[in-house]
CSV table of C-alpha atoms and ligand atoms in Angstrom, one decimal:
chain,number,residue,atom,x,y,z
A,1495,UNK,CA,-25.0,-10.0,-24.7
A,1496,UNK,CA,-23.3,-10.5,-28.0
A,1497,UNK,CA,-21.1,-7.5,-27.2
A,1498,UNK,CA,-20.0,-9.1,-24.0
A,1499,UNK,CA,-18.9,-12.2,-25.9
A,1500,UNK,CA,-17.0,-10.1,-28.4
A,1501,UNK,CA,-15.3,-8.2,-25.5
A,1502,UNK,CA,-14.0,-11.5,-24.0
A,1503,UNK,CA,-12.8,-12.6,-27.4
A,1504,UNK,CA,-10.9,-9.5,-28.3
A,1505,UNK,CA,-9.3,-8.5,-25.0
A,1506,UNK,CA,-6.5,-7.7,-24.6
A,1507,UNK,CA,-6.5,-5.6,-27.8
A,1508,UNK,CA,-5.6,-2.0,-28.5
A,1509,UNK,CA,-6.7,0.3,-31.2
A,1510,UNK,CA,-4.6,3.1,-32.4
A,1511,UNK,CA,-6.5,5.7,-34.5
A,1512,UNK,CA,-4.4,8.1,-36.6
A,1513,UNK,CA,-5.9,11.5,-36.7
A,1514,UNK,CA,-3.1,14.0,-36.8
A,1515,UNK,CA,-3.1,14.8,-40.5
A,1516,UNK,CA,-4.1,18.3,-41.7
A,1517,UNK,CA,-6.8,17.3,-44.1
A,1518,UNK,CA,-5.6,20.1,-46.5
A,1519,UNK,CA,-8.0,19.0,-49.3
A,1520,UNK,CA,-11.1,19.6,-47.1
A,1521,UNK,CA,-10.4,23.4,-47.4
A,1522,UNK,CA,-12.1,23.8,-44.1
A,1523,UNK,CA,-11.1,25.4,-40.8
A,1524,UNK,CA,-12.5,22.3,-38.9
A,1525,UNK,CA,-10.0,19.4,-38.3
A,1526,UNK,CA,-10.9,16.8,-40.9
A,1527,UNK,CA,-11.9,14.0,-38.5
A,1528,UNK,CA,-14.4,16.3,-36.8
A,1529,UNK,CA,-16.4,16.8,-40.0
A,1530,UNK,CA,-19.8,15.1,-39.4
A,1531,UNK,CA,-21.0,12.0,-41.2
A,1532,UNK,CA,-24.8,11.6,-40.5
A,1533,UNK,CA,-24.7,13.9,-37.5
A,1534,UNK,CA,-21.5,12.6,-35.8
A,1535,UNK,CA,-17.9,13.7,-36.2
A,1536,UNK,CA,-16.4,11.0,-38.4
A,1537,UNK,CA,-13.8,10.0,-35.9
A,1538,UNK,CA,-16.7,9.0,-33.5
A,1539,UNK,CA,-17.8,6.4,-36.0
A,1540,UNK,CA,-14.3,4.9,-35.9
A,1541,UNK,CA,-14.2,4.9,-32.1
A,1542,UNK,CA,-17.7,3.5,-32.0
A,1543,UNK,CA,-16.6,0.6,-34.3
A,1544,UNK,CA,-13.8,-0.2,-31.9
A,1545,UNK,CA,-16.1,-0.1,-28.9
A,1546,UNK,CA,-18.6,-2.3,-30.7
A,1547,UNK,CA,-15.8,-4.8,-31.3
A,1548,UNK,CA,-15.1,-4.8,-27.6
A,1549,UNK,CA,-11.8,-2.9,-27.7
A,1550,UNK,CA,-11.3,-0.9,-24.5
A,1551,UNK,CA,-7.8,0.5,-24.9
A,1552,UNK,CA,-8.4,3.1,-27.7
A,1553,UNK,CA,-5.6,5.5,-28.4
A,1554,UNK,CA,-6.1,8.5,-30.7
A,1555,UNK,CA,-3.1,10.3,-32.2
A,1556,UNK,CA,-3.9,14.0,-32.8
A,1557,UNK,CA,-1.9,16.8,-34.2
A,1558,UNK,CA,-3.6,19.5,-36.4
A,1559,UNK,CA,-6.5,21.0,-34.4
A,1560,UNK,CA,-5.5,18.5,-31.6
A,1561,UNK,CA,-7.0,20.3,-28.7
A,1562,UNK,CA,-10.4,20.5,-30.5
A,1563,UNK,CA,-10.3,16.9,-31.5
A,1564,UNK,CA,-9.3,16.0,-27.9
A,1565,UNK,CA,-12.4,17.7,-26.4
A,1566,UNK,CA,-14.6,15.8,-28.8
A,1567,UNK,CA,-13.1,12.3,-28.4
A,1568,UNK,CA,-12.2,12.3,-24.7
A,1569,UNK,CA,-15.8,12.1,-23.6
A,1570,UNK,CA,-15.9,8.7,-25.4
A,1571,UNK,CA,-13.4,7.3,-22.9
A,1572,UNK,CA,-10.4,7.2,-25.2
A,1573,UNK,CA,-6.7,8.2,-24.6
A,1574,UNK,CA,-5.3,11.1,-26.6
A,1575,UNK,CA,-1.7,11.4,-27.8
A,1576,UNK,CA,0.0,14.3,-29.5
A,1577,UNK,CA,2.2,13.9,-32.5
A,1578,UNK,CA,4.3,17.0,-32.4
A,1579,UNK,CA,5.1,17.1,-36.1
A,1580,UNK,CA,3.4,15.2,-38.9
A,1581,UNK,CA,6.4,13.1,-40.0
A,1582,UNK,CA,4.3,10.3,-41.4
A,1583,UNK,CA,2.1,7.4,-40.5
A,1584,UNK,CA,4.9,5.3,-38.8
A,1585,UNK,CA,5.8,8.3,-36.7
A,1586,UNK,CA,2.1,8.8,-35.8
A,1587,UNK,CA,1.8,5.2,-34.5
A,1588,UNK,CA,5.0,5.7,-32.4
A,1589,UNK,CA,3.4,8.8,-30.8
A,1590,UNK,CA,0.8,6.5,-29.2
A,1591,UNK,CA,3.4,5.3,-26.7
A,1592,UNK,CA,4.0,1.9,-28.3
A,1593,UNK,CA,6.4,0.9,-25.5
A,1594,UNK,CA,3.3,0.6,-23.2
A,1595,UNK,CA,1.5,-1.8,-25.5
A,1596,UNK,CA,0.8,-5.5,-24.9
A,1597,UNK,CA,-1.3,-8.0,-26.9
A,1598,UNK,CA,-2.7,-7.4,-30.3
A,1599,UNK,CA,-3.1,-4.0,-31.9
A,1600,UNK,CA,-5.2,-2.7,-34.7
A,1601,UNK,CA,-4.3,0.5,-36.5
A,1602,UNK,CA,-7.0,2.6,-38.1
A,1603,UNK,CA,-7.4,5.9,-39.8
A,1604,UNK,CA,-9.7,8.5,-38.2
A,1605,UNK,CA,-11.1,9.5,-41.6
A,1606,UNK,CA,-12.5,6.1,-42.5
A,1607,UNK,CA,-16.0,6.6,-41.2
A,1608,UNK,CA,-17.6,3.6,-42.9
A,1609,UNK,CA,-15.7,0.9,-41.0
A,1610,UNK,CA,-17.8,-1.1,-38.6
A,1611,UNK,CA,-17.4,-3.1,-35.4
A,1612,UNK,CA,-18.2,-6.4,-37.2
A,1613,UNK,CA,-15.4,-5.7,-39.7
A,1614,UNK,CA,-12.9,-5.4,-36.9
A,1615,UNK,CA,-14.2,-8.5,-35.2
A,1616,UNK,CA,-13.7,-10.4,-38.5
A,1617,UNK,CA,-10.1,-9.0,-38.9
A,1618,UNK,CA,-9.1,-10.1,-35.4
A,1619,UNK,CA,-10.6,-13.5,-36.1
A,1620,UNK,CA,-8.5,-14.1,-39.2
A,1621,UNK,CA,-5.4,-12.6,-37.6
A,1622,UNK,CA,-5.7,-14.9,-34.6
A,1623,UNK,CA,-6.7,-18.0,-36.5
A,1624,UNK,CA,-3.8,-17.7,-38.9
A,1625,UNK,CA,-1.5,-16.9,-36.0
A,1626,UNK,CA,-0.1,-13.9,-37.8
A,1627,UNK,CA,2.5,-11.4,-36.5
A,1628,UNK,CA,1.3,-8.6,-38.8
A,1629,UNK,CA,-1.6,-8.2,-41.2
A,1630,UNK,CA,-2.6,-5.5,-43.6
A,1631,UNK,CA,-6.2,-5.1,-44.6
A,1632,UNK,CA,-6.5,-4.8,-48.4
A,1633,UNK,CA,-9.2,-4.5,-50.9
A,1634,UNK,CA,-9.5,-4.8,-54.7
A,1635,UNK,CA,-10.4,-1.5,-56.4
A,1636,UNK,CA,-11.3,-0.9,-60.0
A,1637,UNK,CA,-9.6,2.5,-59.8
A,1638,UNK,CA,-6.8,2.2,-57.2
A,1639,UNK,CA,-5.9,5.9,-57.6
A,1640,UNK,CA,-3.5,7.2,-54.8
A,1641,UNK,CA,-3.8,4.1,-52.6
A,1642,UNK,CA,-0.6,2.2,-51.7
A,1643,UNK,CA,-0.3,-1.0,-53.9
A,1644,UNK,CA,0.1,-4.5,-52.4
A,1645,UNK,CA,3.1,-6.2,-53.9
A,1646,UNK,CA,2.9,-10.0,-53.9
A,1647,UNK,CA,5.3,-12.7,-55.2
A,1648,UNK,CA,3.6,-15.9,-56.0
A,1649,UNK,CA,0.6,-14.8,-53.9
A,1650,UNK,CA,2.7,-14.0,-50.8
A,1651,UNK,CA,2.9,-10.3,-49.7
A,1652,UNK,CA,6.3,-8.7,-50.1
A,1653,UNK,CA,5.8,-5.0,-49.6
A,1654,UNK,CA,3.5,-2.0,-50.0
A,1655,UNK,CA,4.5,0.7,-52.5
A,1656,UNK,CA,3.0,4.2,-52.3
A,1657,UNK,CA,1.4,5.4,-55.5
A,1658,UNK,CA,3.8,8.4,-55.5
A,1659,UNK,CA,6.8,6.1,-55.5
A,1660,UNK,CA,5.4,3.4,-57.8
A,1661,UNK,CA,6.4,2.4,-61.3
A,1662,UNK,CA,3.9,2.3,-64.2
A,1663,UNK,CA,3.6,-1.5,-63.8
A,1664,UNK,CA,3.1,-1.3,-60.0
A,1665,UNK,CA,0.4,1.3,-60.5
A,1666,UNK,CA,-1.6,-1.3,-62.5
A,1667,UNK,CA,-2.0,-3.4,-59.3
A,1668,UNK,CA,-5.6,-3.4,-58.2
A,1669,UNK,CA,-5.1,-4.7,-54.6
A,1670,UNK,CA,-4.6,-1.7,-52.3
A,1671,UNK,CA,-3.7,-0.9,-48.7
A,1672,UNK,CA,-6.8,0.3,-46.8
A,1673,UNK,CA,-4.6,1.8,-44.1
A,1674,UNK,CA,-5.8,-0.7,-41.5
A,1675,UNK,CA,-3.3,-3.1,-39.9
A,1676,UNK,CA,-3.2,-5.7,-37.2
A,1677,UNK,CA,0.0,-6.4,-35.4
A,1678,UNK,CA,1.4,-8.1,-32.3
A,1679,UNK,CA,2.6,-5.3,-30.0
A,1680,UNK,CA,6.2,-6.7,-30.0
A,1681,UNK,CA,6.3,-6.3,-33.8
A,1682,UNK,CA,5.4,-2.6,-33.6
A,1683,UNK,CA,8.0,-2.1,-30.8
A,1684,UNK,CA,10.7,-3.9,-32.8
A,1685,UNK,CA,10.2,-2.6,-36.2
A,1686,UNK,CA,8.7,0.9,-36.0
A,1687,UNK,CA,12.0,2.4,-34.8
A,1688,UNK,CA,13.8,0.8,-37.9
A,1689,UNK,CA,11.6,2.6,-40.5
A,1690,UNK,CA,13.4,5.3,-42.4
A,1691,UNK,CA,12.1,8.3,-44.4
A,1692,UNK,CA,13.9,7.6,-47.7
A,1693,UNK,CA,10.9,8.3,-50.0
A,1694,UNK,CA,9.6,11.0,-52.3
A,1695,UNK,CA,7.7,12.7,-49.3
A,1696,UNK,CA,10.6,12.3,-46.8
A,1697,UNK,CA,8.0,10.8,-44.4
A,1698,UNK,CA,8.2,7.7,-42.1
A,1699,UNK,CA,5.8,5.4,-43.9
A,1700,UNK,CA,4.1,2.8,-41.8
A,1701,UNK,CA,3.7,0.8,-45.0
A,1702,UNK,CA,7.5,0.0,-44.9
A,1703,UNK,CA,6.9,-2.3,-41.9
A,1704,UNK,CA,5.7,-5.0,-44.3
A,1705,UNK,CA,8.9,-5.3,-46.3
A,1706,UNK,CA,11.0,-5.2,-43.0
A,1707,UNK,CA,9.0,-7.9,-41.3
A,1708,UNK,CA,8.8,-10.1,-44.4
A,1709,UNK,CA,12.6,-9.9,-44.8
A,1710,UNK,CA,12.9,-11.2,-41.2
A,1711,UNK,CA,10.5,-14.2,-41.9
A,1712,UNK,CA,7.8,-12.8,-39.6
A,1713,UNK,CA,4.3,-14.2,-40.4
A,1714,UNK,CA,2.8,-11.4,-42.5
A,1715,UNK,CA,-0.3,-11.7,-44.7
A,1716,UNK,CA,-2.9,-9.4,-46.3
A,1717,UNK,CA,-6.6,-9.9,-45.2
A,1718,UNK,CA,-8.8,-8.9,-48.1
A,1719,UNK,CA,-11.9,-6.9,-47.0
A,1720,UNK,CA,-14.9,-5.2,-48.6
A,1721,UNK,CA,-14.1,-2.0,-50.6
A,1722,UNK,CA,-16.2,-0.1,-48.0
A,1723,UNK,CA,-13.3,-0.5,-45.5
A,1724,UNK,CA,-11.0,1.5,-47.8
A,1725,UNK,CA,-13.4,4.4,-48.1
A,1726,UNK,CA,-11.6,7.5,-46.7
A,1727,UNK,CA,-12.7,11.1,-46.6
A,1728,UNK,CA,-10.2,13.5,-48.1
A,1729,UNK,CA,-12.4,16.3,-49.5
A,1730,UNK,CA,-15.9,17.7,-49.3
A,1731,UNK,CA,-17.1,15.5,-52.2
A,1732,UNK,CA,-16.1,12.4,-50.4
A,1733,UNK,CA,-17.6,13.6,-47.2
A,1734,UNK,CA,-20.9,14.1,-49.0
A,1735,UNK,CA,-20.6,10.6,-50.5
A,1736,UNK,CA,-20.0,9.2,-47.0
A,1737,UNK,CA,-23.1,10.8,-45.8
A,1738,UNK,CA,-25.1,9.5,-48.7
A,1739,UNK,CA,-23.8,6.0,-48.2
A,1740,UNK,CA,-24.7,5.9,-44.6
A,1741,UNK,CA,-28.2,7.4,-45.1
A,1742,UNK,CA,-28.8,4.9,-48.0
A,1743,UNK,CA,-27.7,2.0,-45.8
A,1744,UNK,CA,-30.1,3.1,-43.0
A,1745,UNK,CA,-32.9,3.6,-45.4
A,1746,UNK,CA,-32.4,0.1,-46.9
A,1747,UNK,CA,-32.3,-1.5,-43.4
A,1748,UNK,CA,-35.6,0.3,-42.5
A,1749,UNK,CA,-37.3,-0.7,-45.8
A,1750,UNK,CA,-36.3,-4.3,-45.1
A,1751,UNK,CA,-37.7,-4.1,-41.6
A,1752,UNK,CA,-41.1,-3.0,-42.9
A,1753,UNK,CA,-41.0,0.8,-42.8
A,1754,UNK,CA,-42.8,2.5,-45.7
A,1755,UNK,CA,-40.5,5.1,-47.3
A,1756,UNK,CA,-41.8,6.9,-50.4
A,1757,UNK,CA,-38.4,8.1,-51.7
A,1758,UNK,CA,-35.5,6.5,-49.7
A,1759,UNK,CA,-32.9,8.4,-51.7
A,1760,UNK,CA,-34.3,11.6,-50.3
A,1761,UNK,CA,-34.9,10.6,-46.7
A,1762,UNK,CA,-32.2,11.4,-44.1
A,1763,UNK,CA,-32.4,9.1,-41.1
A,1764,UNK,CA,-29.3,8.9,-38.9
A,1765,UNK,CA,-28.1,5.4,-37.9
A,1766,UNK,CA,-29.0,6.0,-34.2
A,1767,UNK,CA,-32.7,6.6,-35.0
A,1768,UNK,CA,-35.2,3.8,-34.4
A,1769,UNK,CA,-38.3,3.6,-36.7
A,1770,UNK,CA,-40.9,0.9,-36.1
A,1771,UNK,CA,-42.3,-1.2,-38.9
A,1772,UNK,CA,-45.6,0.1,-40.4
A,1773,UNK,CA,-44.7,3.7,-40.0
A,1774,UNK,CA,-44.6,6.0,-43.1
A,1775,UNK,CA,-41.7,8.3,-43.9
A,1776,UNK,CA,-42.3,10.9,-46.7
A,1777,UNK,CA,-39.6,12.5,-48.8
A,1778,UNK,CA,-37.2,15.1,-47.4
A,1779,UNK,CA,-37.7,14.1,-43.8
A,1780,UNK,CA,-34.6,14.4,-41.5
A,1781,UNK,CA,-34.6,12.2,-38.3
A,1782,UNK,CA,-31.7,12.8,-36.0
A,1783,UNK,CA,-30.0,11.5,-32.8
A,1784,UNK,CA,-32.0,9.6,-30.2
A,1785,UNK,CA,-35.3,9.9,-32.1
A,1786,UNK,CA,-37.7,7.0,-31.9
A,1787,UNK,CA,-40.8,6.6,-34.2
A,1788,UNK,CA,-43.5,4.2,-33.2
A,1789,UNK,CA,-45.6,1.9,-35.5
A,1790,UNK,CA,-48.1,3.4,-37.9
A,1791,UNK,CA,-46.8,6.9,-37.3
A,1792,UNK,CA,-46.7,9.1,-40.4
A,1793,UNK,CA,-44.1,11.7,-41.0
A,1794,UNK,CA,-45.0,14.1,-43.8
A,1795,UNK,CA,-42.5,15.9,-46.0
A,1796,UNK,CA,-39.9,18.4,-44.7
A,1797,UNK,CA,-40.1,17.5,-41.1
A,1798,UNK,CA,-37.0,17.8,-38.9
A,1799,UNK,CA,-37.0,15.7,-35.7
A,1800,UNK,CA,-34.2,15.7,-33.2
A,1801,UNK,CA,-33.9,13.5,-30.1
A,1802,UNK,CA,-37.7,13.0,-29.9
A,1803,UNK,CA,-39.9,10.1,-29.1
A,1804,UNK,CA,-43.0,9.7,-31.2
A,1805,UNK,CA,-45.5,7.0,-30.2
A,1806,UNK,CA,-47.9,4.9,-32.1
A,1807,UNK,CA,-50.2,6.2,-34.9
A,1808,UNK,CA,-48.9,9.8,-34.5
A,1809,UNK,CA,-49.4,12.1,-37.5
A,1810,UNK,CA,-46.6,14.6,-38.0
A,1811,UNK,CA,-47.8,16.9,-40.7
A,1812,UNK,CA,-45.5,18.6,-43.2
A,1813,UNK,CA,-42.8,21.2,-42.3
A,1814,UNK,CA,-42.8,20.6,-38.5
A,1815,UNK,CA,-39.7,21.0,-36.4
A,1816,UNK,CA,-39.4,18.9,-33.2
A,1817,UNK,CA,-36.5,18.9,-30.7
A,1818,UNK,CA,-36.2,16.7,-27.6
A,1819,UNK,CA,-39.9,16.2,-27.1
A,1820,UNK,CA,-42.4,13.3,-26.6
A,1821,UNK,CA,-45.5,12.8,-28.7
A,1822,UNK,CA,-47.8,10.3,-27.3
A,1823,UNK,CA,-50.0,7.8,-29.2
A,1824,UNK,CA,-52.5,9.1,-31.8
A,1825,UNK,CA,-51.6,12.8,-31.3
A,1826,UNK,CA,-51.5,14.9,-34.5
A,1827,UNK,CA,-48.9,17.7,-35.0
A,1828,UNK,CA,-48.6,20.4,-37.6
A,1829,UNK,CA,-48.3,21.4,-40.4
A,1830,UNK,CA,-45.7,24.0,-39.5
A,1831,UNK,CA,-45.6,23.2,-35.8
A,1832,UNK,CA,-42.5,23.9,-33.7
A,1833,UNK,CA,-42.1,21.9,-30.6
A,1834,UNK,CA,-39.0,22.8,-28.5
A,1835,UNK,CA,-37.3,20.8,-25.8
A,1836,UNK,CA,-39.1,19.2,-22.9
A,1837,UNK,CA,-42.5,19.3,-24.5
A,1838,UNK,CA,-44.8,16.3,-23.9
A,1839,UNK,CA,-47.9,16.0,-26.0
A,1840,UNK,CA,-50.6,13.7,-24.6
A,1841,UNK,CA,-52.5,11.0,-26.3
A,1842,UNK,CA,-54.9,12.1,-29.1
A,1843,UNK,CA,-54.0,15.7,-28.5
A,1844,UNK,CA,-53.8,18.1,-31.5
A,1845,UNK,CA,-51.3,20.7,-32.2
A,1846,UNK,CA,-52.0,22.6,-35.3
A,1847,UNK,CA,-50.3,25.1,-37.7
A,1848,UNK,CA,-48.0,27.8,-36.5
A,1849,UNK,CA,-48.0,26.6,-32.9
A,1850,UNK,CA,-44.8,26.9,-30.9
A,1851,UNK,CA,-44.3,25.1,-27.5
A,1852,UNK,CA,-41.4,25.0,-25.1
A,1853,UNK,CA,-41.4,23.0,-21.9
A,1854,UNK,CA,-45.0,22.2,-22.0
A,1855,UNK,CA,-47.0,19.3,-20.7
A,1856,UNK,CA,-50.0,19.2,-23.0
A,1857,UNK,CA,-52.8,16.9,-21.8
A,1858,UNK,CA,-54.5,14.1,-23.7
A,1859,UNK,CA,-57.2,15.2,-26.2
A,1860,UNK,CA,-56.4,18.8,-25.7
A,1861,UNK,CA,-56.1,21.1,-28.8
A,1862,UNK,CA,-54.1,24.1,-29.8
A,1863,UNK,CA,-55.2,24.4,-33.4
A,1864,UNK,CA,-53.6,27.6,-34.7
A,1865,UNK,CA,-51.1,30.4,-34.1
A,1866,UNK,CA,-50.2,29.9,-30.5
A,1867,UNK,CA,-47.2,30.2,-28.2
A,1868,UNK,CA,-47.1,28.1,-25.0
A,1869,UNK,CA,-44.0,28.1,-22.9
A,1870,UNK,CA,-43.4,26.8,-19.3
A,1871,UNK,CA,-46.9,25.5,-19.2
A,1872,UNK,CA,-49.0,22.6,-18.0
A,1873,UNK,CA,-52.2,22.1,-19.8
A,1874,UNK,CA,-54.7,19.5,-18.6
A,1875,UNK,CA,-56.8,17.1,-20.6
A,1876,UNK,CA,-59.6,18.0,-23.0
A,1877,UNK,CA,-58.7,21.6,-22.9
A,1878,UNK,CA,-59.2,23.9,-26.0
A,1879,UNK,CA,-56.5,26.6,-26.5
A,1880,UNK,CA,-58.0,29.1,-28.9
A,1881,UNK,CA,-56.2,30.7,-31.9
A,1882,UNK,CA,-53.6,33.3,-31.0
A,1883,UNK,CA,-53.2,32.3,-27.3
A,1884,UNK,CA,-49.9,33.3,-25.7
A,1885,UNK,CA,-48.4,32.4,-22.3
A,1886,UNK,CA,-46.3,35.4,-21.2
A,1887,UNK,CA,-43.7,33.3,-19.4
A,1888,UNK,CA,-40.8,35.6,-19.5
A,1889,UNK,CA,-41.0,38.5,-17.1
A,1890,UNK,CA,-39.2,41.8,-16.7
A,1891,UNK,CA,-37.0,40.3,-14.0
A,1892,UNK,CA,-35.7,38.0,-16.8
A,1893,UNK,CA,-37.1,34.9,-15.1
A,1894,UNK,CA,-39.4,32.4,-16.5
A,1895,UNK,CA,-42.8,31.6,-14.8
A,1896,UNK,CA,-45.3,28.9,-15.2
A,1897,UNK,CA,-48.8,28.8,-16.5
A,1898,UNK,CA,-51.1,26.1,-15.3
A,1899,UNK,CA,-54.4,25.5,-17.1
A,1900,UNK,CA,-56.6,22.7,-15.8
A,1901,UNK,CA,-58.8,20.0,-17.5
A,1902,UNK,CA,-61.7,20.8,-19.7
A,1903,UNK,CA,-60.9,24.5,-20.0
A,1904,UNK,CA,-62.1,26.6,-22.9
A,1905,UNK,CA,-59.6,29.4,-23.8
A,1906,UNK,CA,-61.1,31.8,-26.3
A,1907,UNK,CA,-59.0,33.1,-29.1
A,1908,UNK,CA,-56.4,35.8,-28.7
A,1909,UNK,CA,-55.9,35.4,-24.9
A,1910,UNK,CA,-52.8,36.0,-22.9
A,1911,UNK,CA,-51.8,34.4,-19.6
A,1912,UNK,CA,-49.3,36.5,-17.6
A,1913,UNK,CA,-47.4,33.9,-15.6
A,1914,UNK,CA,-47.2,32.8,-12.9
A,1915,UNK,CA,-50.9,32.0,-13.2
A,1916,UNK,CA,-53.3,29.2,-12.9
A,1917,UNK,CA,-56.7,28.4,-14.3
A,1918,UNK,CA,-59.0,25.8,-12.6
A,1919,UNK,CA,-60.7,22.9,-14.3
A,1920,UNK,CA,-63.6,23.6,-16.7
A,1921,UNK,CA,-63.1,27.4,-16.6
A,1922,UNK,CA,-63.9,29.6,-19.6
A,1923,UNK,CA,-61.6,32.4,-20.7
A,1924,UNK,CA,-63.3,34.9,-22.9
A,1925,UNK,CA,-61.7,35.8,-26.2
A,1926,UNK,CA,-59.2,38.6,-26.1
A,1927,UNK,CA,-58.6,38.4,-22.4
A,1928,UNK,CA,-55.3,39.2,-20.7
A,1929,UNK,CA,-55.4,37.0,-17.6
A,1930,UNK,CA,-53.4,38.3,-14.7
A,1931,UNK,CA,-55.2,36.7,-11.8
A,1932,UNK,CA,-55.8,33.1,-11.1
A,1933,UNK,CA,-59.2,31.8,-12.4
A,1934,UNK,CA,-61.1,29.4,-10.2
A,1935,UNK,CA,-62.7,26.2,-11.6
A,1936,UNK,CA,-65.9,26.5,-13.6
A,1937,UNK,CA,-65.5,30.3,-13.6
A,1938,UNK,CA,-65.8,32.6,-16.6
A,1939,UNK,CA,-63.0,35.1,-16.8
A,1940,UNK,CA,-63.3,38.2,-19.0
A,1941,UNK,CA,-60.3,40.5,-19.0
A,1942,UNK,CA,-60.7,43.0,-21.7
A,1943,UNK,CA,-62.1,46.5,-21.9
A,1944,UNK,CA,-65.9,46.5,-22.1
A,1945,UNK,CA,-67.3,47.2,-25.5
A,1946,UNK,CA,-68.4,50.8,-25.8
A,1947,UNK,CA,-71.1,51.7,-28.4
A,1948,UNK,CA,-71.4,55.2,-29.7
A,1949,UNK,CA,-74.5,55.4,-31.8
A,1950,UNK,CA,-74.5,57.4,-35.0
A,1951,UNK,CA,-70.7,58.0,-34.7
A,1952,UNK,CA,-70.3,57.9,-38.5
A,1953,UNK,CA,-72.4,60.4,-40.4
A,1954,UNK,CA,-74.7,59.1,-43.1
A,1955,UNK,CA,-73.6,59.9,-46.7
A,1956,UNK,CA,-76.5,62.3,-47.1
A,1957,UNK,CA,-75.6,64.2,-44.0
A,1958,UNK,CA,-71.9,64.3,-44.9
A,1959,UNK,CA,-72.2,66.2,-48.2
A,1960,UNK,CA,-74.6,69.1,-47.6
A,1961,UNK,CA,-73.4,70.9,-50.8
A,1962,UNK,CA,-74.4,68.0,-53.0
A,1963,UNK,CA,-77.7,67.9,-51.3
A,1964,UNK,CA,-78.3,71.6,-52.0
A,1965,UNK,CA,-77.5,71.0,-55.7
A,1966,UNK,CA,-80.2,68.3,-55.7
B,1063,UD1,C1,-2.0,5.9,-46.4
B,1063,UD1,C2,-1.0,4.8,-46.7
B,1063,UD1,C3,-1.5,4.1,-48.1
B,1063,UD1,C4,-2.9,3.7,-48.0
B,1063,UD1,C5,-3.8,4.9,-47.5
B,1063,UD1,C6,-5.2,4.4,-47.2
B,1063,UD1,C7,1.1,5.4,-45.8
B,1063,UD1,C8,2.5,5.9,-46.1
B,1063,UD1,N1,0.3,5.3,-46.8
B,1063,UD1,O1,-1.8,6.9,-47.4
B,1063,UD1,O2,-0.7,3.1,-48.4
B,1063,UD1,O3,-3.4,3.2,-49.2
B,1063,UD1,O4,-3.3,5.4,-46.3
B,1063,UD1,O5,-6.0,5.5,-46.9
B,1063,UD1,O6,0.8,5.1,-44.6
B,1063,UD1,N2,-1.4,10.8,-40.2
B,1063,UD1,C9,-1.0,11.2,-38.9
B,1063,UD1,N3,0.3,11.7,-38.8
B,1063,UD1,C10,1.1,11.8,-39.9
B,1063,UD1,C11,0.6,11.4,-41.2
B,1063,UD1,C12,-0.7,10.9,-41.3
B,1063,UD1,O7,-1.7,11.0,-37.9
B,1063,UD1,O8,2.2,12.3,-39.7
B,1063,UD1,C13,-2.8,10.2,-40.2
B,1063,UD1,C14,-3.8,11.0,-41.1
B,1063,UD1,O9,-4.5,11.9,-40.3
B,1063,UD1,C15,-4.7,9.9,-41.6
B,1063,UD1,C16,-3.8,8.7,-41.7
B,1063,UD1,O10,-2.7,8.9,-40.9
B,1063,UD1,O11,-5.7,9.6,-40.8
B,1063,UD1,C17,-3.3,8.4,-43.1
B,1063,UD1,O12,-2.5,9.5,-43.6
B,1063,UD1,P1,-2.5,10.0,-45.0
B,1063,UD1,O13,-1.6,11.1,-45.2
B,1063,UD1,O14,-4.0,10.3,-45.4
B,1063,UD1,O15,-2.0,8.8,-45.8
B,1063,UD1,P2,-2.4,8.4,-47.3
B,1063,UD1,O16,-1.6,9.2,-48.2
B,1063,UD1,O17,-3.8,8.4,-47.5
B,1064,MG,MG1,-5.6,9.4,-46.5
């Protein structure tokens, strides 16, 4: 509901996200904006922030690795524009077909993954309340480094000077350009073509638009924001920092909401994950994607959980790996369990150590305690799967077949089920059986060679060594 309100408030607004730069300092074959921050390419975070703020016209300017970036971002419903040559930030904005713009525009960098929808909403609010033509988002930094410096005269903005082109005095200024701007579209249409490339890099700097518009008495002002907004990723160290900051923030939110976390600094929970209050997360746990954790559920160390739904009071023991599965209330899993996609573990069921499952519906209160592989299977309720059980689901025709085991079945250890196969309710499978025919309910199936006894097969020591005997 709040989003709908924001949408009404912000429309019509356009976002232009600059992402054509090479990212040389990443030293990586992957385009910079596709490097992941907490599981998502960093540019997705920027697009998501725009969408959260209710901006629907989102234009991405790509260049280096453009076709790869395009395939990633297009599925988020944005428009992609190519900047043929990287001639500078002003040229990049022009590449987004500024002649087709109307209303207010926000310009963002694709490598600023910490920016959030609420930040953008605030910027638009200030911009509109102050009836500005152009605003640059600034922040105050202890170490302003390579950021462009904001030049003010008697508090009023005059220009932005790039660090590379700045005098020693200018470099002392702590207020910097975050690289985020808001402008009326007419301002971009009028002034971008006037920007020249007379600077140390020979590039068309978007920052020059400030001095040009100020000279023409346009209404231009800086909007001071939190330092987080200026956080850009230029190398692997900054990428690692961005990850850490996002994980820490999520951990803090969860702690505040009542999740127990033994070592939040060493817990990796992506922002999209939902964890209910009262659950316990041990160190070195990684929770990813659409994962949901119910109340009073405990996740022990070194578990990796992707896109999975864990109910209430589940115990996930150490070193388990879960992917796209559902664990129902009070079930216990692991240690060392591997649950692969489309596995559904019923209430109070138990899956023990070194058990792998793929595409399995495992009934309530059933148990597979040790060393088992179940694939393409449906297991009823209250069934015991003995140690070393295997469903042979993959046949010589390279197709997968299903195993169906009913309720209350007892499967003895070291049994194999050659699918397609079905076992009726309350049947018993003798240990070591290779089941190739359906088993009716309440039947006992024994499918192993009969035990043969050869009496006196091994000679007694006294009979074995006649020479010794003779000596005695
Ligand atoms: C820019 C600003 C600087 C500001 C800083 C904040 C300019 C001239 N300088 O510097 O004042 O403090 O951002 O991070 O704008 N890009 C293109 N095409 C190009 C050039 C750049 O798409 O031809 C994109 C890059 O991919 C990046 C963004 O524009 O996302 C900024 O470019 P970058 O070269 O990183 O500018 P900075 O030197 O960081
Ligand atoms: Mg930069």
